[in-house]
Each structure stands twice: as structure tokens, then as C-alpha cells.
Amino acid sequence: MPDRDLLRQCAVAAAVAGGILSGATGDYGDARESTSRVLPANYAFSIWFPIYAGVLGYAGYQALPAQRRNQLLRRTGGPAAAAVGLSGLWVRTSSPAVQLPLIAATTCAALLGYARATPMDKAERTSAPARWLVRVPFGLFSGWITLAAVRRSPSSSSTAASAHPARAPISGERPCSRP
């Protein structure tokens, strides 16, 4: 019978590598050429560099033979594989019928992983690797994936945003009231 922990380690490493590769090479559009009011500026995507670095650190750390039986990594492995792997799929889909469930599943998996990264004992609370290679990457990833999910939701579409654009009034101009 195969070692379940070894299978988890391999699944997490493969899902993280695939999700990051897909996410890093996705086509997000060019904010300079778009009329969308919700497409973030091109430089906004640079936040994913430290997030991806942290998630890669997590994947490498959890793949170490010495970490095979680590309870924290057992708790977080499934959600990590699902969250990062699904985020890579969501980037590649264009159909809202497929994309919206992927966004919801990605967000739920990321938040579950973050919740499961909560220290359960003194060793987990005081461990530098548990903090910097598990909790911090999950915190960053789940926070930013939640923001990305809100940005991609139907209520934030360019049509909805352009119907009532938010802007500061020009000097001397009265702010317009919304219906």
C-alpha cells in the first residue's frame, strides 16, 4: 500500500507547481488598453511574486522527507493543493459557468488552508518554519485570492462598474448623487 503522506507531498508539489505556472503565464489583459474600470493596473500583479515565492517555499518545505509525518502539513496539504491548483485553472477559463464555481472553490480551499494553519500546540506556535513557510504564505495567498475573487465576481463587471463610476469631483464641481 502506498504511503499516504508521500502521495500528499507529491500532490501538493505538483498542484503548486502547476497552479503557479498557469497563474504566472495567464493573460490578464492590459490595463493601459482596457476601458474596464475594474481591471487592476499592470503593476498590481507584482504582488503575486512574494505570494508565489511563499507558496513555493511551502511546497518545498512540505516535500522534505523529514516533514512527511508533520501534523501541520497533513492538515494544510489538501487545501493547499486544491487552492493553488484551482487558481491555475481559473486563470485559463473564460466561461462564467465554469469560472465562478472555480473561483468559489479556490477561495474556500484557500481560507480552509489558512484556518487549518492555526497552531495547535506550543511546537507549532514557536516554530519559525511553521510561521514563515506555512502560516505567512497561506495568509497572503488566501487574502489576495479573496480580493481577486471579489474583483472577478459578476457584480464587479465592467458594465456594473461603468454604470456608476466612482471618482473625485473636479474642483468647483458638485458631487453627483446616485439614484
Coordinates of N, CA, C and O in Angstrom, one line a residue:
M1 N 0.8 -1.2 0.0 CA 0.0 0.0 0.0 C 0.9 1.2 0.0 O 1.8 1.3 0.8
P2 N 0.6 2.2 -0.9 CA 1.4 3.4 -0.9 C 1.3 4.3 0.3 O 0.3 4.3 1.0
D3 N 2.4 5.0 0.6 CA 2.4 5.8 1.8 C 1.6 7.1 1.5 O 1.9 7.9 0.6
R4 N 0.5 7.3 2.3 CA -0.4 8.4 2.0 C 0.3 9.7 2.2 O -0.1 10.7 1.5
D5 N 1.2 9.8 3.1 CA 1.9 11.1 3.3 C 2.8 11.4 2.1 O 2.9 12.6 1.7
L6 N 3.4 10.4 1.6 CA 4.3 10.6 0.4 C 3.4 11.1 -0.8 O 3.7 12.0 -1.6
L7 N 2.2 10.4 -1.0 CA 1.3 10.8 -2.0 C 0.8 12.3 -1.8 O 0.7 13.0 -2.8
R8 N 0.5 12.7 -0.6 CA 0.1 14.0 -0.3 C 1.2 15.0 -0.7 O 1.0 16.0 -1.3
Q9 N 2.5 14.7 -0.3 CA 3.6 15.5 -0.6 C 3.7 15.7 -2.1 O 4.0 16.9 -2.6
C10 N 3.6 14.7 -2.8 CA 3.7 14.8 -4.3 C 2.6 15.5 -4.9 O 2.8 16.4 -5.8
A11 N 1.4 15.3 -4.4 CA 0.2 16.0 -4.9 C 0.3 17.5 -4.7 O 0.0 18.3 -5.6
V12 N 0.7 17.9 -3.5 CA 0.9 19.3 -3.1 C 2.0 19.9 -4.0 O 1.7 21.0 -4.6
A13 N 3.1 19.3 -4.2 CA 4.2 19.9 -5.0 C 3.7 20.0 -6.5 O 4.0 21.0 -7.1
A14 N 3.0 19.0 -7.0 CA 2.6 19.1 -8.4 C 1.5 20.2 -8.6 O 1.5 20.9 -9.5
A15 N 0.5 20.2 -7.6 CA -0.6 21.2 -7.8 C 0.0 22.6 -7.6 O -0.4 23.5 -8.3
V16 N 0.9 22.8 -6.7 CA 1.5 24.2 -6.5 C 2.3 24.6 -7.8 O 2.2 25.7 -8.3
A17 N 3.1 23.7 -8.3 CA 3.9 24.0 -9.5 C 3.0 24.3 -10.7 O 3.2 25.3 -11.4
G18 N 2.0 23.4 -10.9 CA 1.1 23.7 -12.0 C 0.3 24.9 -11.8 O 0.1 25.7 -12.8
G19 N -0.3 25.2 -10.6 CA -1.1 26.4 -10.4 C -0.3 27.6 -10.6 O -0.7 28.6 -11.2
I20 N 1.0 27.6 -10.1 CA 1.8 28.8 -10.2 C 2.2 29.0 -11.7 O 2.2 30.2 -12.2
L21 N 2.6 28.0 -12.3 CA 3.0 28.1 -13.8 C 1.8 28.7 -14.6 O 2.0 29.6 -15.4
S22 N 0.6 28.1 -14.3 CA -0.6 28.6 -15.1 C -0.9 30.1 -14.7 O -1.2 30.9 -15.6
G23 N -0.8 30.4 -13.4 CA -1.1 31.7 -12.9 C -0.1 32.8 -13.4 O -0.5 33.9 -13.8
A24 N 1.1 32.4 -13.4 CA 2.2 33.3 -13.8 C 2.2 33.6 -15.4 O 2.7 34.6 -15.8
T25 N 1.6 32.7 -16.1 CA 1.6 32.8 -17.6 C 0.3 33.2 -18.1 O 0.1 33.2 -19.3
G26 N -0.7 33.4 -17.3 CA -2.1 33.7 -17.7 C -2.2 35.1 -18.4 O -1.3 36.0 -18.2
D27 N -3.2 35.3 -19.2 CA -3.5 36.5 -19.9 C -4.5 37.3 -19.1 O -5.7 36.9 -19.1
Y28 N -4.1 38.3 -18.4 CA -5.0 39.1 -17.6 C -5.4 40.4 -18.3 O -6.1 41.2 -17.7
G29 N -5.0 40.6 -19.5 CA -5.4 41.8 -20.2 C -4.3 42.9 -19.9 O -3.5 42.8 -19.0
D30 N -4.4 44.0 -20.6 CA -3.5 45.1 -20.4 C -4.3 46.3 -19.9 O -5.2 46.8 -20.7
A31 N -4.1 46.7 -18.7 CA -4.9 47.8 -18.1 C -4.7 49.1 -18.9 O -5.7 49.9 -19.0
R32 N -3.6 49.3 -19.6 CA -3.4 50.5 -20.4 C -4.3 50.6 -21.6 O -4.7 51.6 -22.1
E33 N -4.7 49.4 -22.1 CA -5.5 49.3 -23.4 C -7.0 49.0 -23.1 O -7.8 49.0 -24.0
S34 N -7.3 48.8 -21.8 CA -8.7 48.4 -21.5 C -9.5 49.6 -21.1 O -9.1 50.5 -20.5
T35 N -10.8 49.5 -21.4 CA -11.8 50.5 -20.9 C -12.4 50.1 -19.6 O -13.2 50.8 -19.1
S36 N -12.1 48.9 -19.1 CA -12.7 48.4 -17.9 C -12.2 49.3 -16.7 O -11.0 49.7 -16.6
R37 N -13.1 49.6 -15.8 CA -12.8 50.3 -14.6 C -12.4 49.4 -13.5 O -12.1 49.9 -12.4
V38 N -12.5 48.1 -13.7 CA -12.1 47.2 -12.6 C -10.9 46.4 -12.9 O -10.4 45.6 -12.0
L39 N -10.3 46.5 -14.1 CA -9.1 45.8 -14.4 C -7.9 46.5 -13.6 O -7.7 47.7 -13.8
P40 N -7.2 45.8 -12.7 CA -6.2 46.4 -12.0 C -5.0 46.9 -12.9 O -4.8 46.3 -14.0
A41 N -4.3 47.9 -12.4 CA -3.2 48.3 -13.2 C -2.2 47.2 -13.3 O -2.1 46.3 -12.5
N42 N -1.4 47.2 -14.4 CA -0.5 46.1 -14.7 C 0.5 45.8 -13.5 O 0.7 44.7 -13.2
Y43 N 0.9 46.9 -12.8 CA 1.9 46.7 -11.7 C 1.2 46.0 -10.5 O 1.9 45.4 -9.7
A44 N -0.1 46.0 -10.4 CA -0.8 45.4 -9.3 C -0.5 43.9 -9.2 O -0.5 43.3 -8.2
F45 N -0.2 43.3 -10.4 CA 0.0 41.8 -10.4 C 1.4 41.5 -9.8 O 1.6 40.3 -9.6
S46 N 2.2 42.5 -9.6 CA 3.6 42.2 -9.0 C 3.4 41.6 -7.6 O 4.4 41.0 -7.1
I47 N 2.3 41.8 -6.9 CA 2.1 41.3 -5.6 C 2.2 39.8 -5.5 O 2.5 39.2 -4.5
W48 N 1.9 39.2 -6.7 CA 1.9 37.7 -6.7 C 3.3 37.1 -6.6 O 3.5 36.0 -6.3
F49 N 4.4 37.9 -6.9 CA 5.7 37.4 -6.8 C 6.0 36.9 -5.4 O 6.4 35.8 -5.2
P50 N 5.9 37.8 -4.3 CA 6.2 37.3 -3.0 C 5.2 36.2 -2.6 O 5.5 35.3 -1.8
I51 N 3.9 36.3 -3.0 CA 3.0 35.2 -2.7 C 3.4 33.9 -3.3 O 3.4 32.9 -2.6
Y52 N 3.7 33.9 -4.6 CA 4.2 32.7 -5.2 C 5.5 32.1 -4.6 O 5.6 30.9 -4.4
A53 N 6.4 33.1 -4.2 CA 7.6 32.6 -3.6 C 7.3 31.9 -2.2 O 7.9 30.9 -1.9
G54 N 6.4 32.5 -1.5 CA 6.0 31.9 -0.2 C 5.3 30.5 -0.4 O 5.6 29.5 0.3
V55 N 4.4 30.4 -1.4 CA 3.8 29.1 -1.7 C 4.8 28.1 -2.2 O 4.7 26.9 -1.8
L56 N 5.7 28.5 -3.0 CA 6.8 27.6 -3.4 C 7.6 27.1 -2.2 O 8.0 26.0 -2.1
G57 N 7.9 28.1 -1.3 CA 8.6 27.7 -0.1 C 7.9 26.7 0.7 O 8.4 25.7 1.2
Y58 N 6.5 26.9 0.8 CA 5.7 25.9 1.5 C 5.8 24.5 0.8 O 5.9 23.5 1.4
A59 N 5.6 24.5 -0.5 CA 5.7 23.3 -1.3 C 7.0 22.5 -1.1 O 7.0 21.3 -0.9
G60 N 8.1 23.3 -1.1 CA 9.4 22.7 -0.9 C 9.6 22.1 0.5 O 10.1 21.0 0.7
Y61 N 9.2 22.9 1.5 CA 9.3 22.5 2.9 C 8.5 21.3 3.1 O 9.0 20.3 3.8
Q62 N 7.2 21.2 2.7 CA 6.4 20.1 3.0 C 6.8 18.8 2.2 O 6.5 17.7 2.6
A63 N 7.6 19.0 1.2 CA 8.1 17.8 0.4 C 9.3 17.2 1.0 O 9.7 16.1 0.5
L64 N 9.9 17.8 2.0 CA 11.1 17.2 2.6 C 10.8 15.9 3.3 O 9.7 15.8 4.0
P65 N 11.6 14.9 3.1 CA 11.4 13.6 3.8 C 11.2 13.8 5.3 O 10.3 13.1 5.9
A66 N 11.9 14.7 6.0 CA 11.8 14.9 7.4 C 10.4 15.4 7.8 O 10.0 15.4 9.0
Q67 N 9.7 16.0 6.9 CA 8.4 16.6 7.1 C 7.2 15.7 6.8 O 6.0 16.1 6.9
R68 N 7.5 14.5 6.4 CA 6.4 13.6 5.9 C 5.3 13.4 6.9 O 4.2 13.3 6.5
R69 N 5.6 13.3 8.1 CA 4.6 13.0 9.2 C 4.2 14.2 10.0 O 3.5 14.1 11.0
N70 N 4.6 15.4 9.5 CA 4.2 16.6 10.2 C 2.7 16.9 10.2 O 2.1 17.0 9.1
Q71 N 2.1 17.0 11.4 CA 0.7 17.1 11.5 C 0.2 18.4 10.9 O -0.9 18.5 10.3
L72 N 0.9 19.5 11.0 CA 0.5 20.8 10.4 C 0.4 20.6 8.9 O -0.5 21.1 8.3
L73 N 1.4 20.0 8.3 CA 1.4 19.8 6.9 C 0.4 18.8 6.4 O -0.2 18.9 5.3
R74 N 0.1 17.9 7.2 CA -1.1 17.0 6.9 C -2.4 17.7 6.9 O -3.2 17.5 6.0
R75 N -2.6 18.7 7.8 CA -3.8 19.4 7.9 C -3.9 20.4 6.7 O -5.0 20.7 6.2
T76 N -2.8 21.0 6.3 CA -2.9 22.0 5.3 C -2.6 21.5 3.8 O -2.9 22.3 2.9
G77 N -2.1 20.3 3.7 CA -1.8 19.8 2.3 C -2.9 19.8 1.3 O -2.8 20.3 0.2
G78 N -4.0 19.2 1.7 CA -5.2 19.1 0.8 C -5.7 20.5 0.4 O -5.8 20.7 -0.8
P79 N -5.9 21.4 1.3 CA -6.4 22.7 0.9 C -5.3 23.5 0.1 O -5.7 24.2 -0.8
A80 N -4.1 23.3 0.4 CA -3.0 24.0 -0.4 C -3.0 23.5 -1.8 O -3.0 24.3 -2.8
A81 N -3.1 22.2 -2.0 CA -3.1 21.6 -3.4 C -4.4 22.1 -4.1 O -4.3 22.5 -5.3
A82 N -5.5 22.1 -3.5 CA -6.7 22.5 -4.1 C -6.7 24.0 -4.4 O -7.0 24.4 -5.6
A83 N -6.3 24.8 -3.5 CA -6.4 26.3 -3.7 C -5.4 26.7 -4.8 O -5.9 27.4 -5.7
V84 N -4.2 26.3 -4.8 CA -3.2 26.7 -5.8 C -3.5 26.1 -7.1 O -3.5 26.7 -8.2
G85 N -3.8 24.8 -7.1 CA -4.2 24.1 -8.4 C -5.4 24.7 -9.0 O -5.4 25.0 -10.2
L86 N -6.4 25.0 -8.3 CA -7.7 25.5 -8.8 C -7.4 27.0 -9.3 O -8.1 27.4 -10.3
S87 N -6.6 27.7 -8.6 CA -6.3 29.1 -9.0 C -5.7 29.1 -10.4 O -6.0 30.0 -11.2
G88 N -4.9 28.1 -10.7 CA -4.3 28.0 -12.0 C -5.3 27.6 -13.1 O -5.3 28.1 -14.2
L89 N -6.3 26.8 -12.7 CA -7.4 26.5 -13.7 C -8.3 27.7 -13.9 O -8.7 28.0 -15.1
W90 N -8.6 28.5 -12.9 CA -9.5 29.6 -13.0 C -8.9 30.6 -14.0 O -9.7 31.2 -14.8
V91 N -7.6 30.8 -14.0 CA -7.0 31.7 -14.9 C -7.2 31.3 -16.4 O -7.3 32.2 -17.3
R92 N -7.3 30.0 -16.6 CA -7.5 29.5 -18.0 C -8.9 29.4 -18.5 O -9.1 29.0 -19.6
T93 N -9.9 29.7 -17.7 CA -11.3 29.5 -18.1 C -11.8 30.9 -18.5 O -11.5 31.9 -17.9
S94 N -12.8 30.9 -19.4 CA -13.4 32.2 -19.8 C -14.9 32.1 -19.6 O -15.6 33.1 -19.6
S95 N -15.5 30.9 -19.4 CA -16.9 30.8 -19.3 C -17.3 31.0 -17.8 O -16.8 30.3 -16.9
P96 N -18.2 32.0 -17.6 CA -18.6 32.2 -16.2 C -19.3 31.0 -15.6 O -19.1 30.8 -14.4
A97 N -19.9 30.1 -16.3 CA -20.5 28.9 -15.8 C -19.4 28.0 -15.2 O -19.7 27.2 -14.3
V98 N -18.2 28.1 -15.7 CA -17.1 27.3 -15.1 C -16.3 28.1 -14.2 O -15.9 27.6 -13.1
Q99 N -16.1 29.3 -14.5 CA -15.2 30.2 -13.8 C -15.7 30.5 -12.4 O -14.9 30.4 -11.4
L100 N -17.0 30.8 -12.2 CA -17.5 31.2 -10.9 C -17.4 30.0 -9.9 O -17.0 30.3 -8.8
P101 N -17.7 28.8 -10.3 CA -17.5 27.7 -9.3 C -16.0 27.5 -9.0 O -15.7 27.2 -7.8
L102 N -15.2 27.7 -9.9 CA -13.7 27.5 -9.7 C -13.3 28.6 -8.7 O -12.5 28.4 -7.8
I103 N -13.7 29.8 -8.9 CA -13.4 30.9 -8.0 C -13.9 30.6 -6.6 O -13.1 30.8 -5.6
A104 N -15.1 30.2 -6.5 CA -15.7 29.9 -5.1 C -14.9 28.7 -4.5 O -14.5 28.8 -3.3
A105 N -14.6 27.7 -5.2 CA -13.8 26.5 -4.7 C -12.4 26.9 -4.3 O -11.9 26.5 -3.2
T106 N -11.8 27.8 -5.1 CA -10.4 28.2 -4.8 C -10.4 29.1 -3.5 O -9.5 28.8 -2.7
T107 N -11.3 30.0 -3.4 CA -11.4 30.8 -2.2 C -11.7 30.0 -1.0 O -11.0 30.2 0.0
C108 N -12.6 29.1 -1.1 CA -12.9 28.2 0.1 C -11.7 27.4 0.5 O -11.4 27.3 1.7
A109 N -11.0 26.8 -0.5 CA -9.9 26.0 -0.2 C -8.8 26.8 0.5 O -8.1 26.4 1.4
A110 N -8.5 28.0 -0.1 CA -7.5 28.9 0.5 C -7.8 29.3 1.9 O -7.0 29.2 2.8
L111 N -9.1 29.6 2.2 CA -9.5 30.0 3.5 C -9.4 28.8 4.5 O -9.1 29.0 5.7
L112 N -9.8 27.6 4.0 CA -9.7 26.4 4.8 C -8.3 26.1 5.2 O -7.9 25.8 6.3
G113 N -7.4 26.3 4.2 CA -5.9 26.1 4.5 C -5.4 27.0 5.5 O -4.7 26.7 6.4
Y114 N -5.8 28.3 5.4 CA -5.4 29.3 6.4 C -5.9 28.9 7.7 O -5.2 29.0 8.7
A115 N -7.2 28.5 7.8 CA -7.8 28.2 9.1 C -7.0 26.9 9.7 O -6.7 26.9 10.9
R116 N -6.7 26.0 8.9 CA -6.0 24.8 9.4 C -4.5 25.0 9.7 O -3.9 24.2 10.4
A117 N -4.0 26.2 9.3 CA -2.6 26.5 9.6 C -2.5 27.1 11.0 O -1.4 27.3 11.5
T118 N -3.6 27.3 11.7 CA -3.6 27.8 13.1 C -2.8 26.8 13.9 O -3.1 25.6 13.9
P119 N -1.9 27.3 14.7 CA -1.1 26.4 15.6 C -1.9 25.7 16.6 O -2.8 26.2 17.2
M120 N -1.6 24.4 16.7 CA -2.4 23.5 17.6 C -1.7 23.2 18.9 O -2.3 22.7 19.8
D121 N -0.4 23.5 18.9 CA 0.4 23.3 20.2 C 1.6 24.2 20.2 O 1.8 25.0 19.3
K122 N 2.3 24.2 21.3 CA 3.4 25.1 21.5 C 4.5 24.9 20.4 O 5.1 25.9 20.0
A123 N 4.8 23.7 20.0 CA 5.8 23.5 19.0 C 5.4 24.2 17.7 O 6.3 24.8 17.0
E124 N 4.1 24.1 17.3 CA 3.7 24.8 16.1 C 3.7 26.3 16.3 O 4.0 27.1 15.3
R125 N 3.4 26.8 17.5 CA 3.4 28.3 17.7 C 4.7 28.9 17.7 O 4.9 30.0 17.3
T126 N 5.8 28.1 18.1 CA 7.1 28.6 18.2 C 8.0 28.3 17.1 O 9.1 28.7 17.0
S127 N 7.5 27.5 16.1 CA 8.3 27.0 15.0 C 8.4 28.1 13.9 O 7.4 28.6 13.4
A128 N 9.7 28.5 13.7 CA 9.9 29.5 12.6 C 9.4 29.0 11.2 O 8.8 29.7 10.5
P129 N 9.8 27.7 10.9 CA 9.3 27.2 9.6 C 7.7 27.2 9.5 O 7.2 27.5 8.4
A130 N 7.1 26.8 10.6 CA 5.6 26.8 10.6 C 5.0 28.2 10.3 O 4.1 28.4 9.6
R131 N 5.7 29.2 10.9 CA 5.3 30.6 10.7 C 5.6 31.1 9.3 O 4.7 31.5 8.6
W132 N 6.8 31.0 8.9 CA 7.3 31.6 7.6 C 7.0 30.8 6.4 O 7.0 31.3 5.3
L133 N 6.9 29.5 6.5 CA 6.7 28.6 5.4 C 5.3 28.0 5.3 O 5.0 27.4 4.3
V134 N 4.5 28.3 6.3 CA 3.1 27.7 6.3 C 2.1 28.9 6.5 O 1.3 29.2 5.6
R135 N 2.1 29.5 7.7 CA 1.1 30.5 8.0 C 1.2 31.7 7.2 O 0.2 32.2 6.7
V136 N 2.4 32.3 7.0 CA 2.5 33.5 6.2 C 2.1 33.3 4.7 O 1.3 34.1 4.2
P137 N 2.6 32.2 4.1 CA 2.1 32.0 2.7 C 0.6 31.8 2.6 O 0.0 32.3 1.6
F138 N 0.0 31.0 3.5 CA -1.4 30.8 3.4 C -2.2 32.1 3.7 O -3.2 32.4 3.1
G139 N -1.7 33.0 4.6 CA -2.3 34.2 4.9 C -2.3 35.1 3.6 O -3.3 35.7 3.3
L140 N -1.1 35.3 3.0 CA -1.0 36.1 1.8 C -1.9 35.5 0.7 O -2.6 36.3 0.0
F141 N -1.7 34.2 0.4 CA -2.5 33.7 -0.7 C -4.0 33.8 -0.5 O -4.7 34.2 -1.4
S142 N -4.5 33.4 0.7 CA -5.9 33.4 0.9 C -6.4 34.9 0.9 O -7.5 35.1 0.4
G143 N -5.7 35.8 1.4 CA -6.1 37.2 1.4 C -6.2 37.7 0.0 O -7.2 38.3 -0.4
W144 N -5.2 37.5 -0.8 CA -5.2 38.1 -2.2 C -6.1 37.3 -3.1 O -6.7 37.9 -4.0
I145 N -6.3 36.0 -2.9 CA -7.2 35.2 -3.7 C -8.6 35.7 -3.4 O -9.5 35.7 -4.3
T146 N -8.9 36.0 -2.2 CA -10.2 36.5 -1.8 C -10.5 37.9 -2.5 O -11.5 38.1 -3.1
L147 N -9.5 38.8 -2.5 CA -9.6 40.0 -3.3 C -9.8 39.8 -4.8 O -10.6 40.4 -5.4
A148 N -9.1 38.9 -5.3 CA -9.2 38.5 -6.7 C -10.6 38.0 -7.0 O -11.2 38.3 -8.1
A149 N -11.1 37.2 -6.1 CA -12.4 36.6 -6.3 C -13.5 37.7 -6.3 O -14.4 37.7 -7.1
V150 N -13.4 38.7 -5.4 CA -14.3 39.8 -5.4 C -14.2 40.6 -6.7 O -15.2 41.0 -7.3
R151 N -13.0 40.8 -7.2 CA -12.8 41.6 -8.4 C -13.4 40.8 -9.6 O -13.9 41.4 -10.5
R152 N -13.4 39.5 -9.6 CA -13.9 38.7 -10.7 C -15.4 38.4 -10.6 O -15.9 37.8 -11.5
S153 N -16.0 38.8 -9.5 CA -17.4 38.5 -9.3 C -18.3 39.2 -10.3 O -17.9 40.3 -10.8
P154 N -19.5 38.7 -10.6 CA -20.4 39.3 -11.6 C -20.7 40.7 -11.2 O -20.9 41.6 -12.1
S155 N -20.8 41.1 -9.9 CA -21.2 42.4 -9.5 C -20.1 43.4 -9.8 O -20.3 44.6 -9.7
S156 N -18.8 42.9 -10.1 CA -17.7 43.9 -10.3 C -17.4 43.9 -11.8 O -16.3 44.3 -12.2
S157 N -18.3 43.5 -12.7 CA -18.0 43.5 -14.1 C -17.9 44.9 -14.6 O -18.3 45.9 -13.9
S158 N -17.3 45.1 -15.7 CA -17.0 46.5 -16.2 C -18.3 47.2 -16.5 O -18.4 48.4 -16.4
T159 N -19.4 46.5 -16.9 CA -20.7 47.1 -17.1 C -21.2 47.7 -15.8 O -21.7 48.8 -15.8
A160 N -21.2 46.9 -14.8 CA -21.7 47.4 -13.5 C -20.9 48.5 -13.0 O -21.4 49.5 -12.4
A161 N -19.6 48.4 -13.1 CA -18.7 49.5 -12.6 C -18.8 50.8 -13.4 O -18.7 51.9 -12.9
S162 N -19.0 50.7 -14.7 CA -19.1 51.9 -15.5 C -20.5 52.6 -15.4 O -20.6 53.7 -15.8
A163 N -21.5 51.9 -14.9 CA -22.8 52.5 -14.7 C -22.8 53.6 -13.7 O -23.5 54.6 -13.8
H164 N -22.0 53.4 -12.7 CA -21.8 54.4 -11.6 C -20.3 54.5 -11.2 O -19.9 54.1 -10.2
P165 N -19.5 55.1 -12.1 CA -18.1 55.2 -11.8 C -17.8 56.1 -10.6 O -18.5 57.1 -10.4
A166 N -16.9 55.6 -9.8 CA -16.5 56.4 -8.6 C -15.4 57.3 -9.0 O -14.4 56.8 -9.6
R167 N -15.5 58.6 -8.7 CA -14.4 59.5 -9.0 C -14.5 60.7 -8.0 O -15.6 61.0 -7.6
A168 N -13.4 61.3 -7.8 CA -13.4 62.5 -7.0 C -13.9 63.7 -7.9 O -13.6 63.8 -9.1
P169 N -14.7 64.6 -7.3 CA -15.2 65.7 -8.0 C -14.0 66.7 -8.4 O -13.1 66.8 -7.7
I170 N -14.2 67.3 -9.6 CA -13.2 68.3 -10.0 C -13.4 69.5 -9.2 O -14.6 69.8 -8.8
S171 N -12.4 70.3 -8.9 CA -12.5 71.5 -8.2 C -13.7 72.4 -8.7 O -13.7 72.7 -9.8
G172 N -14.6 72.7 -7.8 CA -15.7 73.6 -8.1 C -16.9 72.8 -8.6 O -18.0 73.4 -8.7
E173 N -16.7 71.5 -8.8 CA -17.9 70.7 -9.3 C -18.6 70.1 -8.1 O -18.0 69.7 -7.1
R174 N -19.9 70.0 -8.2 CA -20.7 69.4 -7.1 C -20.7 67.9 -7.4 O -20.8 67.4 -8.5
P175 N -20.5 67.1 -6.3 CA -20.5 65.7 -6.4 C -21.9 65.3 -6.9 O -22.9 65.8 -6.5
C176 N -21.9 64.3 -7.9 CA -23.2 63.9 -8.4 C -23.9 62.9 -7.4 O -23.2 62.2 -6.7
S177 N -25.2 62.9 -7.4 CA -25.8 62.0 -6.5 C -26.2 60.7 -7.3 O -26.5 60.8 -8.4
R178 N -26.2 59.7 -6.6 CA -26.6 58.4 -7.2 C -28.0 58.1 -7.0 O -28.6 58.4 -6.0
P179 N -28.7 57.5 -8.0 CA -30.1 57.3 -7.9 C -30.4 56.3 -6.8 O -29.6 55.4 -6.5

